[in-house]
Amino acid sequence: MISFIIIGRNEAKVLSGCIKSVINVVKHNSLKEYEILYVDSKSTDDSLNVVRKFQNVKIIRLLGDYNAAIARNVGAFESKGDILFFIDGDMEINPFFLRLVYSDSGGLKFNFVSGQFIDIEYNNGKVKKEKKYHQINGKLKKQYTTGGLFIIRREVWEYVGGMRNKLRRNQDIDLGIRLANKGFLLVRINEILAYHHTVSYRNPKRMFRLIFNGDDLFRCVLLRDNLLNKYQWLYFLRENYTMFMLLLLFIFTVFTGKYYFLFAYILALIIRVLRKKGESLINRVLIYIYYVIRDVAVFIGLFFFWPSEPKNIKFEKNR
């Protein structure tokens, strides 16, 4: 049995398309044993009314603490399938993908699998551009990280205890590197799995919101909680190498008293920003400022940011 678990918060504009796409997956693949669950994280828009139009979708409302990790954990807990298909509410699933990884006779071909997806980026309500999110050479690639879109066997999910509820952000990265450390690398198929309606990850408003609402600080939690996990270090050095460089140069400066070594960090950051393709001069400046603030914030957060485990996890099932 496949459990399609959709999570969302204030996704009313695109949620109907998401659910319709899942129903198309069911019909196209002639699935007999399945269920569709929608877990809502205290939406303040019309999301619940949108979902109520679909009679075969089970609705779960989070009433207490909420984030993507809690929503997925609750969805998995309430589901019945031995295969969990996690989907974000702003995505539309390609109905042809499932046959590549699943059959009624053989079940799921991989323990932990996902695919390619197309980011449809919006600006002021209009489509700005479309692009593939992952660069994959060949038919598939094994990875140690995942996003919010993946299919996993229940026993593998439960083996690592699902996601960590305290992670308001990076919960999917954390899951991926913990699974990889246990020998379960994500299999990324080079076929379109979904179309993702989103805002550019380099959008200034989006970037600075991550800083000022504290989401970027979870990078340091990811590092601390997986300190002995080699996949964590592979990820950290790939995504946060300028912050790591800042940390080392700061230590060196404290012990030597020679502050000019910090110019190496400034130069590395300039090179990092210049490598971003297709950005205007103004946006490059904003990206540079964002990286500086983020690196400093994560550096400080390593010592002072210690989020607690959510204690008020409540939910109800309704229509």
GROMACS .gro file of C-alpha atoms in nm, residues 2-318:
model
  317
    2ILE     CA    1   0.126   0.347  -0.090
    3SER     CA    2   0.051   0.639   0.142
    4PHE     CA    3   0.068   0.973  -0.037
    5ILE     CA    4   0.144   1.228   0.236
    6ILE     CA    5   0.099   1.591   0.131
    7ILE     CA    6   0.202   1.865   0.370
    8GLY     CA    7   0.121   2.235   0.339
    9ARG     CA    8   0.071   2.572   0.496
   10ASN     CA    9  -0.112   2.850   0.310
   11GLU     CA   10  -0.081   2.679  -0.028
   12ALA     CA   11  -0.445   2.733  -0.134
   13LYS     CA   12  -0.351   2.871  -0.477
   14VAL     CA   13  -0.165   2.556  -0.585
   15LEU     CA   14  -0.298   2.286  -0.351
   16SER     CA   15  -0.579   2.176  -0.580
   17GLY     CA   16  -0.328   2.112  -0.860
   18CYS     CA   17  -0.114   1.907  -0.622
   19ILE     CA   18  -0.401   1.680  -0.513
   20LYS     CA   19  -0.530   1.640  -0.869
   21SER     CA   20  -0.181   1.533  -0.978
   22VAL     CA   21  -0.170   1.267  -0.705
   23ILE     CA   22  -0.510   1.138  -0.815
   24ASN     CA   23  -0.374   1.122  -1.171
   25VAL     CA   24  -0.082   0.912  -1.042
   26VAL     CA   25  -0.330   0.671  -0.886
   27LYS     CA   26  -0.538   0.646  -1.204
   28HIS     CA   27  -0.246   0.626  -1.447
   29ASN     CA   28  -0.081   0.347  -1.251
   30SER     CA   29  -0.410   0.170  -1.169
   31LEU     CA   30  -0.325   0.164  -0.799
   32LYS     CA   31  -0.564  -0.038  -0.587
   33GLU     CA   32  -0.401  -0.013  -0.246
   34TYR     CA   33  -0.338   0.352  -0.163
   35GLU     CA   34  -0.441   0.644   0.055
   36ILE     CA   35  -0.401   1.020   0.029
   37LEU     CA   36  -0.337   1.227   0.341
   38TYR     CA   37  -0.308   1.603   0.371
   39VAL     CA   38  -0.140   1.744   0.683
   40ASP     CA   39  -0.210   2.115   0.737
   41SER     CA   40   0.023   2.334   0.945
   42LYS     CA   41  -0.224   2.594   1.075
   43SER     CA   42  -0.304   2.752   0.739
   44THR     CA   43  -0.471   3.091   0.756
   45ASP     CA   44  -0.587   3.090   0.394
   46ASP     CA   45  -0.847   2.872   0.219
   47SER     CA   46  -0.631   2.558   0.210
   48LEU     CA   47  -0.864   2.336   0.413
   49ASN     CA   48  -1.169   2.426   0.205
   50VAL     CA   49  -0.971   2.343  -0.109
   51VAL     CA   50  -0.885   1.999   0.025
   52ARG     CA   51  -1.240   1.930   0.146
   53LYS     CA   52  -1.354   1.929  -0.216
   54PHE     CA   53  -1.172   1.597  -0.259
   55GLN     CA   54  -1.370   1.325  -0.083
   56ASN     CA   55  -1.095   1.063  -0.080
   57VAL     CA   56  -0.834   1.278   0.096
   58LYS     CA   57  -0.785   1.235   0.470
   59ILE     CA   58  -0.728   1.570   0.643
   60ILE     CA   59  -0.508   1.610   0.949
   61ARG     CA   60  -0.480   1.951   1.117
   62LEU     CA   61  -0.186   2.035   1.342
   63LEU     CA   62  -0.315   2.226   1.645
   64GLY     CA   63  -0.001   2.286   1.852
   65ASP     CA   64   0.361   2.323   1.743
   66TYR     CA   65   0.414   2.289   1.371
   67ASN     CA   66   0.684   2.271   1.106
   68ALA     CA   67   0.754   2.050   0.805
   69ALA     CA   68   0.922   1.781   1.016
   70ILE     CA   69   0.628   1.756   1.257
   71ALA     CA   70   0.382   1.748   0.966
   72ARG     CA   71   0.564   1.462   0.793
   73ASN     CA   72   0.607   1.267   1.118
   74VAL     CA   73   0.237   1.302   1.201
   75GLY     CA   74   0.143   1.208   0.845
   76ALA     CA   75   0.360   0.895   0.862
   77PHE     CA   76   0.220   0.805   1.205
   78GLU     CA   77  -0.139   0.831   1.082
   79SER     CA   78  -0.075   0.652   0.753
   80LYS     CA   79  -0.124   0.280   0.691
   81GLY     CA   80   0.098   0.211   0.392
   82ASP     CA   81   0.427   0.027   0.390
   83ILE     CA   82   0.547   0.279   0.127
   84LEU     CA   83   0.549   0.650   0.215
   85PHE     CA   84   0.535   0.905  -0.068
   86PHE     CA   85   0.607   1.252   0.074
   87ILE     CA   86   0.496   1.555  -0.129
   88ASP     CA   87   0.495   1.928  -0.063
   89GLY     CA   88   0.167   2.106  -0.133
   90ASP     CA   89   0.322   2.338  -0.392
   91MET     CA   90   0.420   2.049  -0.621
   92GLU     CA   91   0.246   1.865  -0.903
   93ILE     CA   92   0.348   1.503  -0.955
   94ASN     CA   93   0.432   1.351  -1.292
   95PRO     CA   94   0.208   1.039  -1.325
   96PHE     CA   95   0.463   0.856  -1.540
   97PHE     CA   96   0.740   0.854  -1.276
   98LEU     CA   97   0.601   0.595  -1.036
   99ARG     CA   98   0.625   0.305  -1.282
  100LEU     CA   99   1.003   0.354  -1.291
  101VAL     CA  100   1.040   0.275  -0.921
  102TYR     CA  101   0.731   0.072  -0.826
  103SER     CA  102   0.523  -0.221  -0.944
  104ASP     CA  103   0.232  -0.407  -0.783
  105SER     CA  104   0.421  -0.734  -0.808
  106GLY     CA  105   0.761  -0.616  -0.689
  107GLY     CA  106   0.673  -0.317  -0.471
  108LEU     CA  107   0.920  -0.031  -0.435
  109LYS     CA  108   1.244  -0.108  -0.619
  110PHE     CA  109   1.458   0.109  -0.389
  111ASN     CA  110   1.463   0.174  -0.016
  112PHE     CA  111   1.476   0.551  -0.057
  113VAL     CA  112   1.417   0.719  -0.392
  114SER     CA  113   1.332   1.049  -0.557
  115GLY     CA  114   1.361   1.208  -0.899
  116GLN     CA  115   1.426   1.523  -1.093
  117PHE     CA  116   1.194   1.819  -1.059
  118ILE     CA  117   1.133   2.143  -1.240
  119ASP     CA  118   1.129   2.466  -1.042
  120ILE     CA  119   0.867   2.702  -1.183
  121GLU     CA  120   0.980   3.032  -1.034
  122TYR     CA  121   0.735   3.319  -0.989
  123ASN     CA  122   0.786   3.692  -0.951
  124ASN     CA  123   0.488   3.913  -0.864
  125GLY     CA  124   0.250   3.632  -0.951
  126LYS     CA  125   0.396   3.569  -1.297
  127VAL     CA  126   0.623   3.287  -1.411
  128LYS     CA  127   0.978   3.419  -1.426
  129LYS     CA  128   1.157   3.106  -1.544
  130GLU     CA  129   1.161   2.728  -1.531
  131LYS     CA  130   1.469   2.520  -1.460
  132LYS     CA  131   1.577   2.173  -1.350
  133TYR     CA  132   1.675   2.167  -0.986
  134HIS     CA  133   1.918   1.874  -0.995
  135GLN     CA  134   2.211   1.815  -1.226
  136ILE     CA  135   2.228   1.442  -1.292
  137ASN     CA  136   2.456   1.266  -1.539
  138GLY     CA  137   2.320   0.930  -1.646
  139LYS     CA  138   2.000   0.750  -1.551
  140LEU     CA  139   2.038   0.779  -1.176
  141LYS     CA  140   2.261   0.916  -0.904
  142LYS     CA  141   2.310   0.816  -0.542
  143GLN     CA  142   2.303   1.107  -0.299
  144TYR     CA  143   2.335   1.165   0.074
  145THR     CA  144   2.080   1.447   0.089
  146THR     CA  145   1.714   1.478   0.000
  147GLY     CA  146   1.444   1.744  -0.023
  148GLY     CA  147   1.078   1.732   0.074
  149LEU     CA  148   0.985   1.509  -0.219
  150PHE     CA  149   1.075   1.141  -0.187
  151ILE     CA  150   0.944   0.785  -0.160
  152ILE     CA  151   1.066   0.561   0.120
  153ARG     CA  152   0.989   0.223   0.269
  154ARG     CA  153   0.822   0.256   0.606
  155GLU     CA  154   1.070   0.030   0.782
  156VAL     CA  155   1.358   0.248   0.661
  157TRP     CA  156   1.179   0.565   0.776
  158GLU     CA  157   1.112   0.413   1.117
  159TYR     CA  158   1.466   0.275   1.142
  160VAL     CA  159   1.601   0.628   1.194
  161GLY     CA  160   1.292   0.756   1.373
  162GLY     CA  161   1.165   0.974   1.090
  163MET     CA  162   1.251   1.343   1.100
  164ARG     CA  163   1.366   1.544   1.400
  165ASN     CA  164   1.078   1.759   1.521
  166LYS     CA  165   1.300   2.036   1.653
  167LEU     CA  166   1.437   2.117   1.307
  168ARG     CA  167   1.224   2.396   1.167
  169ARG     CA  168   1.452   2.391   0.866
  170ASN     CA  169   1.704   2.144   0.717
  171GLN     CA  170   1.494   1.855   0.849
  172ASP     CA  171   1.508   1.685   0.508
  173ILE     CA  172   1.888   1.727   0.483
  174ASP     CA  173   1.921   1.583   0.833
  175LEU     CA  174   1.710   1.281   0.738
  176GLY     CA  175   1.918   1.220   0.425
  177ILE     CA  176   2.256   1.227   0.596
  178ARG     CA  177   2.136   1.010   0.885
  179LEU     CA  178   1.999   0.753   0.642
  180ALA     CA  179   2.320   0.766   0.436
  181ASN     CA  180   2.520   0.704   0.753
  182LYS     CA  181   2.314   0.387   0.804
  183GLY     CA  182   2.379   0.271   0.448
  184PHE     CA  183   2.062   0.402   0.282
  185LEU     CA  184   2.170   0.649   0.016
  186LEU     CA  185   1.898   0.829  -0.177
  187VAL     CA  186   1.859   0.704  -0.535
  188ARG     CA  187   1.789   1.005  -0.758
  189ILE     CA  188   1.630   0.900  -1.090
  190ASN     CA  189   1.696   1.133  -1.383
  191GLU     CA  190   1.330   1.162  -1.473
  192ILE     CA  191   1.083   1.438  -1.390
  193LEU     CA  192   0.901   1.351  -1.068
  194ALA     CA  193   0.734   1.686  -1.002
  195TYR     CA  194   0.681   2.046  -1.104
  196HIS     CA  195   0.752   2.280  -0.813
  197HIS     CA  196   0.572   2.617  -0.793
  198THR     CA  197   0.807   2.841  -0.597
  199VAL     CA  198   0.997   3.167  -0.563
  200SER     CA  199   1.364   3.180  -0.662
  201TYR     CA  200   1.599   3.065  -0.387
  202ARG     CA  201   1.803   3.378  -0.466
  203ASN     CA  202   1.508   3.611  -0.425
  204PRO     CA  203   1.626   3.882  -0.178
  205LYS     CA  204   1.305   3.873   0.026
  206ARG     CA  205   1.328   3.497   0.058
  207MET     CA  206   1.698   3.500   0.151
  208PHE     CA  207   1.673   3.766   0.420
  209ARG     CA  208   1.354   3.613   0.563
  210LEU     CA  209   1.557   3.297   0.632
  211ILE     CA  210   1.798   3.504   0.838
  212PHE     CA  211   1.557   3.723   1.029
  213ASN     CA  212   1.312   3.446   1.123
  214GLY     CA  213   1.601   3.229   1.243
  215ASP     CA  214   1.566   2.950   0.987
  216ASP     CA  215   1.927   2.976   0.868
  217LEU     CA  216   2.048   2.913   1.222
  218PHE     CA  217   1.942   2.550   1.187
  219ARG     CA  218   2.253   2.500   0.973
  220CYS     CA  219   2.456   2.502   1.294
  221VAL     CA  220   2.212   2.259   1.463
  222LEU     CA  221   2.255   2.025   1.167
  223LEU     CA  222   2.631   2.037   1.216
  224ARG     CA  223   2.627   1.985   1.594
  225ASP     CA  224   2.374   1.700   1.589
  226ASN     CA  225   2.565   1.508   1.322
  227LEU     CA  226   2.920   1.598   1.421
  228LEU     CA  227   3.058   1.245   1.367
  229ASN     CA  228   2.863   1.180   1.047
  230LYS     CA  229   3.095   1.199   0.745
  231TYR     CA  230   2.805   1.287   0.515
  232GLN     CA  231   2.729   1.588   0.731
  233TRP     CA  232   3.079   1.719   0.671
  234LEU     CA  233   3.053   1.658   0.298
  235TYR     CA  234   2.732   1.863   0.297
  236PHE     CA  235   2.858   2.132   0.533
  237LEU     CA  236   3.179   2.196   0.344
  238ARG     CA  237   2.989   2.208   0.016
  239GLU     CA  238   2.718   2.448   0.131
  240ASN     CA  239   2.889   2.645   0.408
  241TYR     CA  240   3.254   2.655   0.308
  242THR     CA  241   3.282   3.034   0.346
  243MET     CA  242   3.142   3.009   0.699
  244PHE     CA  243   3.396   2.734   0.778
  245MET     CA  244   3.668   2.952   0.631
  246LEU     CA  245   3.551   3.244   0.848
  247LEU     CA  246   3.567   3.021   1.156
  248LEU     CA  247   3.924   2.908   1.085
  249LEU     CA  248   4.048   3.257   0.997
  250PHE     CA  249   3.885   3.402   1.308
  251ILE     CA  250   4.066   3.148   1.526
  252PHE     CA  251   4.392   3.222   1.344
  253THR     CA  252   4.342   3.597   1.386
  254VAL     CA  253   4.276   3.564   1.760
  255PHE     CA  254   4.597   3.371   1.814
  256THR     CA  255   4.818   3.580   1.583
  257GLY     CA  256   4.660   3.923   1.616
  258LYS     CA  257   4.693   3.967   1.238
  259TYR     CA  258   4.354   4.082   1.115
  260TYR     CA  259   4.448   4.107   0.747
  261PHE     CA  260   4.398   3.732   0.713
  262LEU     CA  261   4.023   3.800   0.718
  263PHE     CA  262   4.059   3.956   0.373
  264ALA     CA  263   4.094   3.600   0.242
  265TYR     CA  264   3.735   3.541   0.356
  266ILE     CA  265   3.617   3.856   0.178
  267LEU     CA  266   3.788   3.744  -0.142
  268ALA     CA  267   3.643   3.391  -0.120
  269LEU     CA  268   3.296   3.536  -0.073
  270ILE     CA  269   3.335   3.765  -0.374
  271ILE     CA  270   3.435   3.465  -0.588
  272ARG     CA  271   3.138   3.267  -0.455
  273VAL     CA  272   2.895   3.543  -0.553
  274LEU     CA  273   3.053   3.595  -0.895
  275ARG     CA  274   2.995   3.226  -0.972
  276LYS     CA  275   2.619   3.281  -0.951
  277LYS     CA  276   2.499   3.298  -1.310
  278GLY     CA  277   2.232   3.526  -1.448
  279GLU     CA  278   2.219   3.768  -1.154
  280SER     CA  279   2.206   4.146  -1.179
  281LEU     CA  280   2.468   4.362  -1.010
  282ILE     CA  281   2.220   4.472  -0.743
  283ASN     CA  282   2.119   4.113  -0.671
  284ARG     CA  283   2.485   4.007  -0.647
  285VAL     CA  284   2.544   4.277  -0.387
  286LEU     CA  285   2.239   4.159  -0.191
  287ILE     CA  286   2.354   3.797  -0.215
  288TYR     CA  287   2.698   3.903  -0.086
  289ILE     CA  288   2.542   4.084   0.212
  290TYR     CA  289   2.320   3.783   0.279
  291TYR     CA  290   2.617   3.544   0.286
  292VAL     CA  291   2.810   3.769   0.525
  293ILE     CA  292   2.518   3.795   0.767
  294ARG     CA  293   2.441   3.424   0.735
  295ASP     CA  294   2.799   3.311   0.793
  296VAL     CA  295   2.835   3.531   1.101
  297ALA     CA  296   2.493   3.425   1.236
  298VAL     CA  297   2.567   3.053   1.192
  299PHE     CA  298   2.912   3.099   1.346
  300ILE     CA  299   2.757   3.260   1.656
  301GLY     CA  300   2.471   3.009   1.653
  302LEU     CA  301   2.714   2.720   1.693
  303PHE     CA  302   2.763   2.834   2.051
  304PHE     CA  303   2.436   3.008   2.144
  305PHE     CA  304   2.149   2.862   1.937
  306TRP     CA  305   2.003   2.552   2.104
  307PRO     CA  306   1.641   2.495   1.997
  308SER     CA  307   1.436   2.275   2.226
  309GLU     CA  308   1.221   1.979   2.129
  310PRO     CA  309   0.856   2.076   2.061
  311LYS     CA  310   0.636   1.964   2.350
  312ASN     CA  311   0.295   2.072   2.223
  313ILE     CA  312   0.233   1.840   1.928
  314LYS     CA  313  -0.142   1.807   1.883
  315PHE     CA  314  -0.355   1.726   1.583
  316GLU     CA  315  -0.703   1.633   1.479
  317LYS     CA  316  -0.853   1.442   1.188
  318ASN     CA  317  -1.146   1.605   1.012
   0.00000   0.00000   0.00000
